[in-house]
Coordinates of C-alpha atoms in Angstrom, one line a residue:
X1 CA -52.2 -17.6 26.8
X2 CA -54.2 -16.8 23.7
X3 CA -53.8 -13.1 24.4
X4 CA -50.0 -13.6 24.4
X5 CA -50.1 -15.5 21.1
X6 CA -52.2 -12.8 19.5
X7 CA -49.8 -10.1 20.7
X8 CA -46.7 -12.0 19.4
X9 CA -48.4 -12.4 16.1
X10 CA -49.1 -8.6 15.9
X11 CA -45.5 -7.9 16.7
X12 CA -44.2 -10.4 14.1
X13 CA -46.4 -8.8 11.5
X14 CA -45.1 -5.3 12.4
X15 CA -41.4 -6.6 12.1
X16 CA -42.3 -8.2 8.7
X17 CA -43.9 -5.0 7.5
X18 CA -40.8 -2.9 8.6
X19 CA -38.5 -5.4 6.8
X20 CA -40.6 -5.1 3.7
X21 CA -40.6 -1.3 3.8
X22 CA -36.6 -1.5 4.1
X23 CA -36.5 -3.8 1.2
X24 CA -38.7 -1.6 -0.9
X25 CA -36.5 1.3 0.2
X26 CA -33.4 -0.5 -0.9
X27 CA -34.9 -1.2 -4.4
X28 CA -35.9 2.4 -4.7
X29 CA -32.4 3.4 -3.7
X30 CA -31.2 1.2 -6.5
X31 CA -33.5 2.9 -8.9
X32 CA -32.2 6.2 -7.7
X33 CA -28.6 5.1 -8.5
X34 CA -29.8 4.6 -12.0
X35 CA -31.2 8.1 -12.1
X36 CA -28.2 9.8 -10.7
X37 CA -25.8 7.8 -12.9
X38 CA -27.8 9.0 -15.8
X39 CA -27.3 12.5 -14.8
X40 CA -23.5 12.2 -14.7
X41 CA -21.6 13.8 -17.5
X42 CA -18.8 11.2 -17.4
X43 CA -19.0 9.1 -20.6
X44 CA -18.4 5.9 -18.5
X45 CA -21.6 6.3 -16.5
X46 CA -24.2 5.1 -18.9
X47 CA -22.5 2.7 -21.4
X48 CA -24.6 0.0 -23.1
X49 CA -24.2 -3.6 -21.9
X50 CA -23.0 -6.7 -23.6
X51 CA -20.4 -9.4 -23.4
X52 CA -18.4 -8.7 -26.5
X53 CA -20.7 -5.9 -27.9
X54 CA -20.7 -3.6 -24.9
X55 CA -20.2 0.1 -25.5
X56 CA -17.0 1.7 -24.4
X57 CA -15.4 4.9 -23.3
X58 CA -11.7 5.8 -23.6
X59 CA -9.4 8.7 -22.8
X60 CA -5.8 9.2 -23.5
X61 CA -5.3 5.4 -24.2
X62 CA -5.4 3.5 -27.5
X63 CA -6.9 0.0 -27.3
X64 CA -4.6 -1.9 -29.7
X65 CA -5.6 -5.5 -29.2
X66 CA -8.4 -7.7 -27.6
X67 CA -8.1 -11.4 -27.3
X68 CA -10.9 -13.8 -26.2
X69 CA -10.0 -16.6 -23.8
X70 CA -8.5 -19.7 -25.4
X71 CA -10.4 -22.9 -25.9
X72 CA -10.5 -24.9 -22.7
X73 CA -10.6 -21.8 -20.5
X74 CA -14.3 -21.1 -20.5
X75 CA -17.4 -23.1 -20.3
X76 CA -19.1 -23.1 -23.7
X77 CA -22.4 -23.7 -21.9
X78 CA -21.9 -20.9 -19.4
X79 CA -19.4 -18.4 -20.8
X80 CA -20.4 -15.7 -18.4
X81 CA -19.9 -18.1 -15.4
X82 CA -23.5 -17.1 -14.4
X83 CA -24.6 -18.1 -10.9
X84 CA -27.3 -20.6 -10.2
X85 CA -30.3 -19.5 -8.3
X86 CA -30.8 -21.2 -4.9
X87 CA -34.3 -19.9 -4.6
X88 CA -36.0 -20.6 -7.8
X89 CA -39.4 -20.6 -6.1
X90 CA -38.8 -17.0 -4.9
X91 CA -37.9 -15.5 -8.4
X92 CA -41.0 -13.2 -8.2
X93 CA -40.0 -11.9 -4.8
X94 CA -39.0 -8.3 -4.5
X95 CA -35.2 -8.1 -4.2
X96 CA -32.4 -5.8 -5.0
X97 CA -29.9 -6.7 -7.7
X98 CA -27.3 -7.4 -5.0
X99 CA -29.6 -9.7 -3.0
X100 CA -30.4 -11.7 -6.1
X101 CA -26.8 -12.3 -6.6
X102 CA -26.3 -13.3 -2.9
X103 CA -29.1 -15.8 -3.2
X104 CA -27.2 -17.5 -6.0
X105 CA -24.5 -20.2 -6.0
X106 CA -21.4 -19.3 -7.9
X107 CA -19.4 -21.7 -10.1
X108 CA -16.3 -20.8 -8.1
X109 CA -14.9 -18.4 -10.6
X110 CA -13.9 -21.6 -12.3
X111 CA -12.5 -20.1 -15.4
X112 CA -11.7 -16.6 -14.3
X113 CA -8.6 -14.7 -15.6
X114 CA -6.4 -13.5 -12.8
X115 CA -2.8 -12.2 -12.6
X116 CA 0.1 -11.8 -15.1
X117 CA 3.9 -12.0 -15.1
X118 CA 6.3 -11.1 -17.9
X119 CA 9.8 -12.1 -19.0
X120 CA 11.5 -11.0 -22.1
X121 CA 8.8 -11.2 -24.9
X122 CA 6.7 -13.7 -22.9
X123 CA 3.5 -13.0 -20.9
X124 CA 2.1 -15.6 -18.6
X125 CA -1.6 -15.0 -17.7
X126 CA -3.0 -16.9 -14.7
X127 CA -6.5 -18.3 -14.3
X128 CA -8.5 -20.2 -11.9
X129 CA -8.3 -23.1 -14.4
X130 CA -4.4 -22.9 -15.0
X131 CA -2.4 -20.6 -17.1
X132 CA -1.7 -19.4 -20.6
X133 CA 1.7 -18.5 -22.2
X134 CA 1.8 -15.7 -24.9
X135 CA 4.5 -14.4 -27.1
X136 CA 4.4 -10.6 -27.4
X137 CA 5.1 -8.9 -30.7
X138 CA 6.9 -5.5 -31.0
X139 CA 3.5 -4.0 -31.5
X140 CA 2.3 -5.4 -28.2
X141 CA 0.0 -8.2 -29.7
X142 CA -0.1 -11.4 -27.7
X143 CA 0.0 -14.8 -29.6
X144 CA -0.8 -17.9 -27.6
X145 CA 2.0 -20.3 -27.3
X146 CA 0.6 -22.9 -24.9
X147 CA -2.0 -23.6 -22.3
X148 CA -1.8 -25.5 -19.0
X149 CA -5.0 -26.7 -17.5
X150 CA -4.4 -27.2 -13.7
X151 CA -7.4 -25.9 -11.7
X152 CA -7.2 -24.6 -8.2
X153 CA -7.4 -20.7 -8.2
X154 CA -6.4 -18.0 -7.9
X155 CA -3.5 -18.9 -10.2
X156 CA -1.3 -15.8 -9.5
X157 CA 2.0 -16.2 -11.2
X158 CA 5.6 -15.1 -11.0
X159 CA 8.7 -15.9 -13.2
X160 CA 12.2 -16.6 -12.0
X161 CA 14.6 -17.7 -14.8
X162 CA 13.0 -20.8 -16.3
X163 CA 10.7 -21.3 -13.3
X164 CA 7.1 -20.4 -13.0
X165 CA 5.6 -20.0 -9.5
X166 CA 1.9 -20.3 -9.2
X167 CA -0.5 -19.8 -6.3
X168 CA -3.3 -22.5 -5.6
X169 CA -5.9 -22.0 -2.9
X170 CA -9.1 -23.7 -3.6
X171 CA -9.8 -27.2 -2.1
X172 CA -10.5 -28.6 -5.5
X173 CA -6.9 -28.4 -6.4
X174 CA -5.0 -31.6 -7.0
X175 CA -1.4 -32.6 -6.9
X176 CA -1.6 -34.1 -10.4
X177 CA -3.6 -31.0 -11.7
X178 CA -6.6 -33.2 -12.4
X179 CA -10.0 -32.0 -13.2
X180 CA -12.0 -34.3 -10.9
X181 CA -11.4 -32.3 -7.7
X182 CA -10.3 -33.8 -4.3
X183 CA -13.6 -34.3 -2.6
X184 CA -14.5 -33.2 0.9
X185 CA -12.5 -35.7 3.0
X186 CA -8.8 -35.4 3.9
X187 CA -6.7 -36.8 1.1
X188 CA -3.1 -36.7 0.0
X189 CA -4.3 -36.0 -3.5
X190 CA -5.4 -32.5 -2.6
X191 CA -3.1 -29.6 -3.4
X192 CA -3.2 -26.2 -1.8
X193 CA 0.0 -24.1 -1.9
X194 CA 2.7 -23.1 -4.4
X195 CA 3.2 -25.0 -7.7
X196 CA 6.5 -24.7 -9.5
X197 CA 6.7 -25.3 -13.2
X198 CA 9.8 -25.6 -15.6
X199 CA 9.0 -23.3 -18.6
X200 CA 12.3 -23.7 -20.4
X201 CA 10.3 -25.2 -23.2
X202 CA 7.4 -22.8 -23.5
X203 CA 5.3 -25.3 -25.4
X204 CA 5.6 -28.0 -22.8
X205 CA 5.6 -26.5 -19.3
X206 CA 6.3 -29.2 -16.6
X207 CA 5.4 -29.2 -12.9
X208 CA 8.7 -29.8 -11.1
X209 CA 7.8 -28.9 -7.5
X210 CA 5.1 -28.3 -5.0
X211 CA 4.9 -26.8 -1.5
X212 CA 1.7 -27.7 0.5
X213 CA 0.6 -25.0 2.9
X214 CA -2.0 -24.8 5.7
X215 CA -4.2 -22.2 4.2
X216 CA -3.2 -22.6 0.5
X217 CA -1.7 -19.7 -1.5
X218 CA -3.8 -16.7 -2.4
X219 CA -0.8 -14.6 -3.5
X220 CA 2.9 -14.9 -3.3
X221 CA 5.9 -12.6 -3.5
X222 CA 9.4 -13.3 -4.9
X223 CA 11.5 -11.7 -2.3
X224 CA 15.0 -12.6 -3.6
X225 CA 17.2 -14.7 -5.5
X226 CA 20.7 -15.3 -4.0
X227 CA 23.9 -14.0 -5.7
X228 CA 24.6 -17.5 -7.1
X229 CA 21.1 -18.0 -8.5
X230 CA 20.7 -21.1 -6.5
X231 CA 18.0 -20.2 -4.0
X232 CA 14.7 -18.3 -4.5
X233 CA 13.0 -16.9 -1.3
X234 CA 9.2 -16.5 -1.5
X235 CA 6.6 -15.0 0.8
X236 CA 3.3 -17.0 0.7
X237 CA 0.0 -15.4 1.7
X238 CA -2.7 -17.9 2.6
X239 CA -6.2 -16.5 3.2
X240 CA -8.5 -19.6 3.0
X241 CA -9.6 -22.1 5.6
X242 CA -7.1 -24.1 7.6
X243 CA -6.5 -27.7 6.5
X244 CA -7.6 -30.6 8.5
X245 CA -4.7 -32.0 10.6
X246 CA -5.4 -35.4 9.1
X247 CA -4.4 -34.0 5.7
X248 CA -1.4 -31.9 6.9
X249 CA -0.3 -32.6 10.5
X250 CA 1.4 -29.2 11.1
X251 CA -1.9 -27.3 10.5
X252 CA -3.7 -26.1 13.7
X253 CA -7.0 -24.3 14.0
X254 CA -7.4 -21.2 16.1
X255 CA -7.7 -22.5 19.7
X256 CA -7.4 -20.0 22.5
X257 CA -4.0 -20.1 24.0
X258 CA -2.5 -22.3 21.3
X259 CA 0.2 -20.4 19.5
X260 CA 0.5 -23.1 16.8
X261 CA -2.4 -21.8 15.0
X262 CA -1.9 -21.2 11.2
X263 CA -3.6 -17.8 11.5
X264 CA -1.6 -14.6 12.0
X265 CA 1.2 -15.8 9.9
X266 CA 3.0 -15.6 6.5
X267 CA 5.1 -18.5 5.1
X268 CA 8.7 -18.1 4.0
X269 CA 9.5 -20.6 1.3
X270 CA 12.8 -21.6 -0.2
X271 CA 13.0 -22.9 -3.7
X272 CA 16.3 -24.5 -4.8
X273 CA 16.8 -23.4 -8.4
X274 CA 18.5 -26.6 -9.4
X275 CA 16.2 -28.8 -7.4
X276 CA 12.8 -27.1 -7.1
X277 CA 11.3 -30.6 -6.0
X278 CA 13.0 -29.8 -2.7
X279 CA 11.2 -26.5 -2.1
X280 CA 9.8 -26.1 1.4
X281 CA 8.5 -23.8 4.1
X282 CA 11.5 -22.8 6.2
X283 CA 9.7 -20.3 8.6
X284 CA 6.2 -19.0 9.3
X285 CA 6.7 -15.7 11.1
X286 CA 3.9 -14.4 13.3
X287 CA 4.2 -10.8 11.8
X288 CA 1.2 -9.4 13.6
X289 CA 2.1 -10.3 17.2
X290 CA 1.9 -7.7 19.9
X291 CA 5.5 -6.6 20.7
X292 CA 5.0 -6.5 24.4
X293 CA 2.5 -9.4 25.2
X294 CA 3.4 -11.7 22.3
X295 CA -0.3 -12.2 21.5
X296 CA -0.4 -13.4 17.9
X297 CA -3.3 -11.2 17.0
X298 CA -1.7 -8.0 18.1
X299 CA -3.1 -5.5 15.4
X300 CA -6.6 -4.7 14.3
X301 CA -9.2 -6.9 16.0
X302 CA -11.9 -6.3 13.5
X303 CA -15.1 -4.3 13.5
X304 CA -15.9 -0.6 12.9
X305 CA -14.0 2.5 14.0
X306 CA -17.1 4.4 15.4
X307 CA -20.1 6.0 13.9
X308 CA -20.2 6.3 10.0
X309 CA -17.1 4.2 9.6
X310 CA -16.3 1.0 7.7
X311 CA -16.4 -2.5 9.2
X312 CA -12.8 -3.5 8.9
X313 CA -11.6 -7.2 8.7
X314 CA -9.5 -8.6 11.5
X315 CA -5.8 -8.6 10.8
X316 CA -5.0 -12.3 10.6
X317 CA -3.4 -12.6 7.1
X318 CA -1.8 -10.5 4.4
X319 CA -3.7 -10.5 1.2
X320 CA -0.6 -9.1 -0.8
X321 CA 2.9 -8.4 0.3
X322 CA 4.7 -6.2 -2.2
X323 CA 8.5 -6.4 -1.8
X324 CA 11.0 -3.7 -2.8
X325 CA 14.3 -5.8 -2.1
X326 CA 16.8 -3.0 -3.1
X327 CA 15.2 -0.7 -0.6
X328 CA 14.9 -3.6 1.9
X329 CA 11.2 -2.8 2.3
X330 CA 7.9 -4.5 1.9
X331 CA 4.3 -3.1 2.0
X332 CA 1.8 -5.5 3.4
X333 CA -1.9 -5.1 2.6
X334 CA -3.0 -7.2 5.6
X335 CA -6.8 -7.5 5.9
X336 CA -7.2 -5.0 8.7
X337 CA -4.1 -3.0 8.4
X338 CA -1.4 -1.5 6.1
X339 CA 2.1 -2.5 7.2
X340 CA 5.5 -1.3 6.3
X341 CA 8.1 -4.1 6.8
X342 CA 11.9 -4.0 7.1
X343 CA 13.0 -7.1 5.0
X344 CA 16.8 -6.7 5.6
X345 CA 16.6 -10.2 6.8
X346 CA 14.0 -11.7 4.4
X347 CA 13.5 -14.6 6.9
X348 CA 12.5 -12.4 9.7
X349 CA 10.5 -9.4 8.3
X350 CA 10.1 -6.7 11.0
X351 CA 7.2 -4.2 11.3
X352 CA 8.4 -0.6 10.8
X353 CA 4.9 1.0 10.9
X354 CA 1.2 0.0 10.9
X355 CA -1.8 2.1 9.8
X356 CA -5.4 1.9 9.8
X357 CA -8.1 3.6 7.7
X358 CA -11.7 4.2 8.9
X359 CA -12.9 3.7 5.3
X360 CA -11.2 0.5 4.5
X361 CA -13.0 -2.8 4.7
X362 CA -10.2 -5.1 3.5
X363 CA -6.6 -4.1 2.9
X364 CA -6.0 -5.8 -0.5
X365 CA -2.8 -4.6 -2.4
X366 CA 0.1 -2.3 -2.3
X367 CA 2.4 -0.5 -4.8
X368 CA 5.5 1.6 -4.3
X369 CA 6.5 4.5 -6.4
X370 CA 9.8 4.0 -8.3
X371 CA 11.8 5.7 -5.6
X372 CA 10.3 3.6 -2.8
X373 CA 9.2 6.8 -1.0
X374 CA 5.4 6.4 -1.5
X375 CA 3.0 3.5 -1.3
X376 CA -0.5 3.1 -2.6
X377 CA -2.8 0.7 -0.7
X378 CA -6.0 -0.5 -2.1
X379 CA -9.3 -1.5 -0.3
X380 CA -11.3 -4.3 -1.7
X381 CA -14.7 -3.5 -0.1
X382 CA -17.2 -6.1 -1.0
X383 CA -14.6 -8.7 -2.0
X384 CA -14.5 -7.7 -5.6
X385 CA -17.9 -9.2 -6.6
X386 CA -20.1 -6.4 -5.4
X387 CA -21.0 -3.0 -6.9
X388 CA -19.2 -0.4 -4.8
X389 CA -18.8 2.4 -7.3
X390 CA -22.4 3.6 -7.2
X391 CA -23.4 7.2 -7.2
X392 CA -23.9 7.2 -3.4
X393 CA -20.9 5.1 -2.4
X394 CA -18.4 7.1 -0.4
X395 CA -15.3 8.0 -2.5
X396 CA -13.1 7.0 0.5
X397 CA -14.5 3.5 0.7
X398 CA -13.3 0.8 -1.8
X399 CA -10.6 3.3 -2.8
X400 CA -6.8 3.8 -2.8
X401 CA -5.0 5.4 0.1
X402 CA -1.7 7.1 -0.8
X403 CA 1.1 7.4 1.9
X404 CA 4.5 9.0 1.8
X405 CA 7.2 7.1 3.6
X406 CA 9.2 9.3 5.9
X407 CA 11.8 8.0 8.2
X408 CA 10.3 4.5 8.1
X409 CA 6.8 5.8 8.9
X410 CA 3.6 5.8 6.7
X411 CA 2.3 9.4 6.4
X412 CA -1.2 9.5 5.0
X413 CA -1.6 12.0 2.1
X414 CA -5.0 11.3 0.3
X415 CA -7.6 8.9 -1.1
X416 CA -8.3 8.3 -4.7
X417 CA -11.3 6.5 -6.2
X418 CA -12.3 6.0 -9.8
X419 CA -14.8 9.0 -10.2
X420 CA -17.3 7.6 -12.8
X421 CA -20.6 6.2 -11.1
X422 CA -21.2 2.7 -12.1
X423 CA -24.4 0.6 -12.3
X424 CA -25.9 -1.8 -9.8
X425 CA -25.0 -4.8 -12.1
X426 CA -21.2 -3.7 -12.3
X427 CA -18.9 -5.2 -9.5
X428 CA -16.4 -2.3 -8.9
X429 CA -13.8 -1.6 -6.4
X430 CA -10.1 -0.9 -6.3
X431 CA -7.8 -3.8 -7.6
X432 CA -4.4 -4.6 -9.0
X433 CA -2.2 -2.1 -10.9
X434 CA 1.3 -1.0 -11.4
X435 CA 3.7 2.0 -11.8
X436 CA 4.0 3.4 -15.4
X437 CA 7.7 4.5 -15.3
X438 CA 7.6 8.0 -16.6
X439 CA 10.8 9.6 -15.6
X440 CA 10.4 12.2 -12.7
X441 CA 6.7 11.4 -12.3
X442 CA 4.5 9.0 -10.2
X443 CA 2.0 7.4 -12.5
X444 CA -0.2 4.4 -11.6
X445 CA -2.4 2.3 -13.9
X446 CA -5.2 0.4 -12.0
X447 CA -7.9 -2.2 -12.6
X448 CA -11.4 -1.5 -11.1
X449 CA -13.2 -4.8 -12.2
X450 CA -16.2 -3.6 -14.2
X451 CA -15.2 0.0 -13.4
X452 CA -12.6 -0.4 -16.1
X453 CA -9.0 0.9 -16.1
X454 CA -7.9 4.2 -14.6
X455 CA -4.6 6.1 -15.2
X456 CA -3.6 8.2 -12.1
X457 CA -0.9 10.8 -11.6
X458 CA 0.0 10.8 -7.9
X459 CA 3.2 12.9 -8.2
X460 CA 1.5 15.3 -5.9
X461 CA 0.5 12.8 -3.1
X462 CA -2.0 15.0 -1.7
X463 CA -3.8 15.7 -5.0
X464 CA -3.9 12.5 -7.2
X465 CA -5.7 13.1 -10.5
X466 CA -7.1 10.9 -13.3
X467 CA -5.2 11.4 -16.5
X468 CA -6.7 8.6 -18.6
X469 CA -9.2 5.6 -18.6
X470 CA -11.0 2.8 -20.5
X471 CA -14.3 1.3 -19.6
X472 CA -16.9 -0.9 -21.0
X473 CA -20.5 -1.1 -20.2
X474 CA -21.8 -3.9 -17.9
X475 CA -21.9 -7.5 -19.0
X476 CA -25.6 -7.4 -18.0
X477 CA -28.1 -4.7 -17.4
X478 CA -30.3 -6.7 -15.0
X479 CA -27.9 -9.2 -13.3
X480 CA -24.9 -8.7 -11.2
X481 CA -22.2 -10.9 -12.8
X482 CA -18.5 -10.9 -11.7
X483 CA -16.4 -9.6 -14.5
X484 CA -14.1 -6.7 -15.5
X485 CA -10.5 -6.2 -15.0
X486 CA -8.5 -8.2 -12.5
X487 CA -5.0 -6.8 -13.2
X488 CA -3.5 -4.0 -15.3
X489 CA 0.3 -3.8 -15.8
X490 CA 2.6 -1.7 -17.8
X491 CA 5.3 -3.6 -19.6
X492 CA 7.8 -2.4 -22.1
X493 CA 5.6 0.4 -23.8
X494 CA 2.2 -1.4 -23.4
X495 CA -0.5 -1.8 -20.8
X496 CA -1.8 -5.4 -20.4
X497 CA -5.0 -6.2 -18.8
X498 CA -6.6 -9.4 -17.8
X499 CA -10.4 -9.4 -18.1
X500 CA -12.1 -11.9 -15.9
X501 CA -14.7 -13.1 -18.4
X502 CA -13.8 -11.7 -21.8
X503 CA -10.0 -12.3 -22.2
X504 CA -7.1 -9.9 -22.5
X505 CA -6.8 -6.3 -23.6
X506 CA -3.7 -4.3 -24.7
X507 CA -3.4 -0.5 -24.5
X508 CA -0.8 2.1 -25.3
X509 CA -0.5 5.6 -24.0
X510 CA -1.4 8.6 -26.1
X511 CA 0.0 12.1 -25.8
X512 CA -2.2 14.5 -23.9
X513 CA -2.2 17.6 -21.7
X514 CA -0.9 15.3 -19.0
X515 CA 1.6 13.1 -20.8
X516 CA 3.9 14.5 -23.5
X517 CA 5.5 12.5 -26.3
X518 CA 8.7 12.7 -24.4
X519 CA 7.1 11.3 -21.2
X520 CA 5.7 8.4 -23.1
X521 CA 9.1 7.7 -24.7
X522 CA 10.8 7.8 -21.3
X523 CA 8.4 5.0 -20.0
X524 CA 9.1 3.0 -23.1
X525 CA 12.9 3.2 -22.4
X526 CA 12.6 2.4 -18.7
X527 CA 14.3 -1.0 -17.6
X528 CA 15.1 -2.5 -14.2
X529 CA 18.2 -0.9 -12.7
X530 CA 19.1 -4.2 -11.1
X531 CA 18.5 -7.9 -11.8
X532 CA 17.2 -9.1 -15.2
X533 CA 16.5 -6.2 -17.7
X534 CA 13.2 -7.7 -19.1
X535 CA 11.1 -9.0 -16.2
X536 CA 7.9 -7.9 -14.4
X537 CA 6.4 -9.9 -11.4
X538 CA 3.4 -8.7 -9.5
X539 CA 4.3 -8.0 -5.9
X540 CA 7.9 -7.4 -6.6
X541 CA 9.3 -3.9 -7.5
X542 CA 12.7 -2.9 -8.5
X543 CA 13.8 0.6 -9.3
X544 CA 13.7 1.5 -12.9
X545 CA 16.4 3.4 -14.8
X546 CA 16.1 5.2 -18.2
X547 CA 18.5 4.6 -21.1
X548 CA 19.5 7.5 -23.4
X549 CA 18.8 5.6 -26.7

């Protein structure tokens, strides 16, 4: 017996030594990234760190304004939203930067800036803590009008007329927007779903409707408003845990053979314009079902695609659904797949085509070009909080995938990834962006978290090129802190960007070898060809037209 114990001890020690060698190797690889980044000729590669004093690099853009977060939208005792170590006694242990971050407890992105929406000369910037309304000057400068504290995250927003629609997902959200949270037990006070605010008085927004959902609302899409402006149709994408049935009777967990599960669905919500308090879910279609067997999980089942491929999430939800109502199309970035939908009947979206990518970990967002003949899908490898733009990271992982749309099919053309290597302390991966409406061109401006902002020309789908950028150095040189740009959108001559920790930045385009003065003027003149002439909602696209004046 003692011989067996001795043998086991030897084997355990061997395993521990091997694990230690692997850890040391990972630490050395991190150091090698620093070395390789230092060799890069790209000015973004070795910028000095800092919260408000970081060094920056810029090409073919002009930074015209930077705003810090308003009072009440940051913790003065923890502005960086730094994570709290769970293993204080192991602080001297050899670990990689990423492992140290994983061993910490996050403050839930409690005050992080998120998405934006625009109407007339108004910008609404969402946050995990609520939202802020800004008035935009002719020079693009935002001035704060009002703030609404209403925690729950993510706080993605859309505007329809005098109504503001807001996504809420976290379990701390409350019906009354309270700060005290909702506890861990089922309670009618908890809110997860779609909030509706009346913003006719911009200084006094008022919550006028709520729609509770089984998995909350991570994002939403305004699909249509009927011809009489009486009913708004919204697609809701919930990606969080399923509610306890004691809290919401219609919510069912994933039980084999039970087709009532809240997984594998989107929600179709109706909002009566004149009575938003009556908003409700009218349908929850199973958009991933197998066409022949009817099995709800009929698409990607999760896992890798073979040797040297990415581990791709199971297709059980859509993170983003970008609708192009005039083309009767929607592009769904749906965890394990990219999907092209026919939304001729918005209550019953039908799959036209489904694609996979061996380098995608999590299909995150989608953007059409102005003609609705191309779509850019993004991959949020690492969930947005990890460094995925290091010198050795594949340029096809955590990247964009560009597809042409031909006869209702998605035809892959190329990948694009922000080319500047980033440090181990910079969370970086493809995130939200929008079309820059230059007539006759396909231009895309995109956020890369701490990888900055990238301006991309994908007119030639097979050969996208970067034509401009802005980047700051990392928030910290020795700690991986979640920060950088969440969303970057073009609106009426300016590029607006929500910075997770710092605040809001505003840019304008500069003439270059890639964009002429006339190109920039054409973008400034662009307006929606249908619907309201001064409106931008994320995940909703309308064709743009160009005035001659």
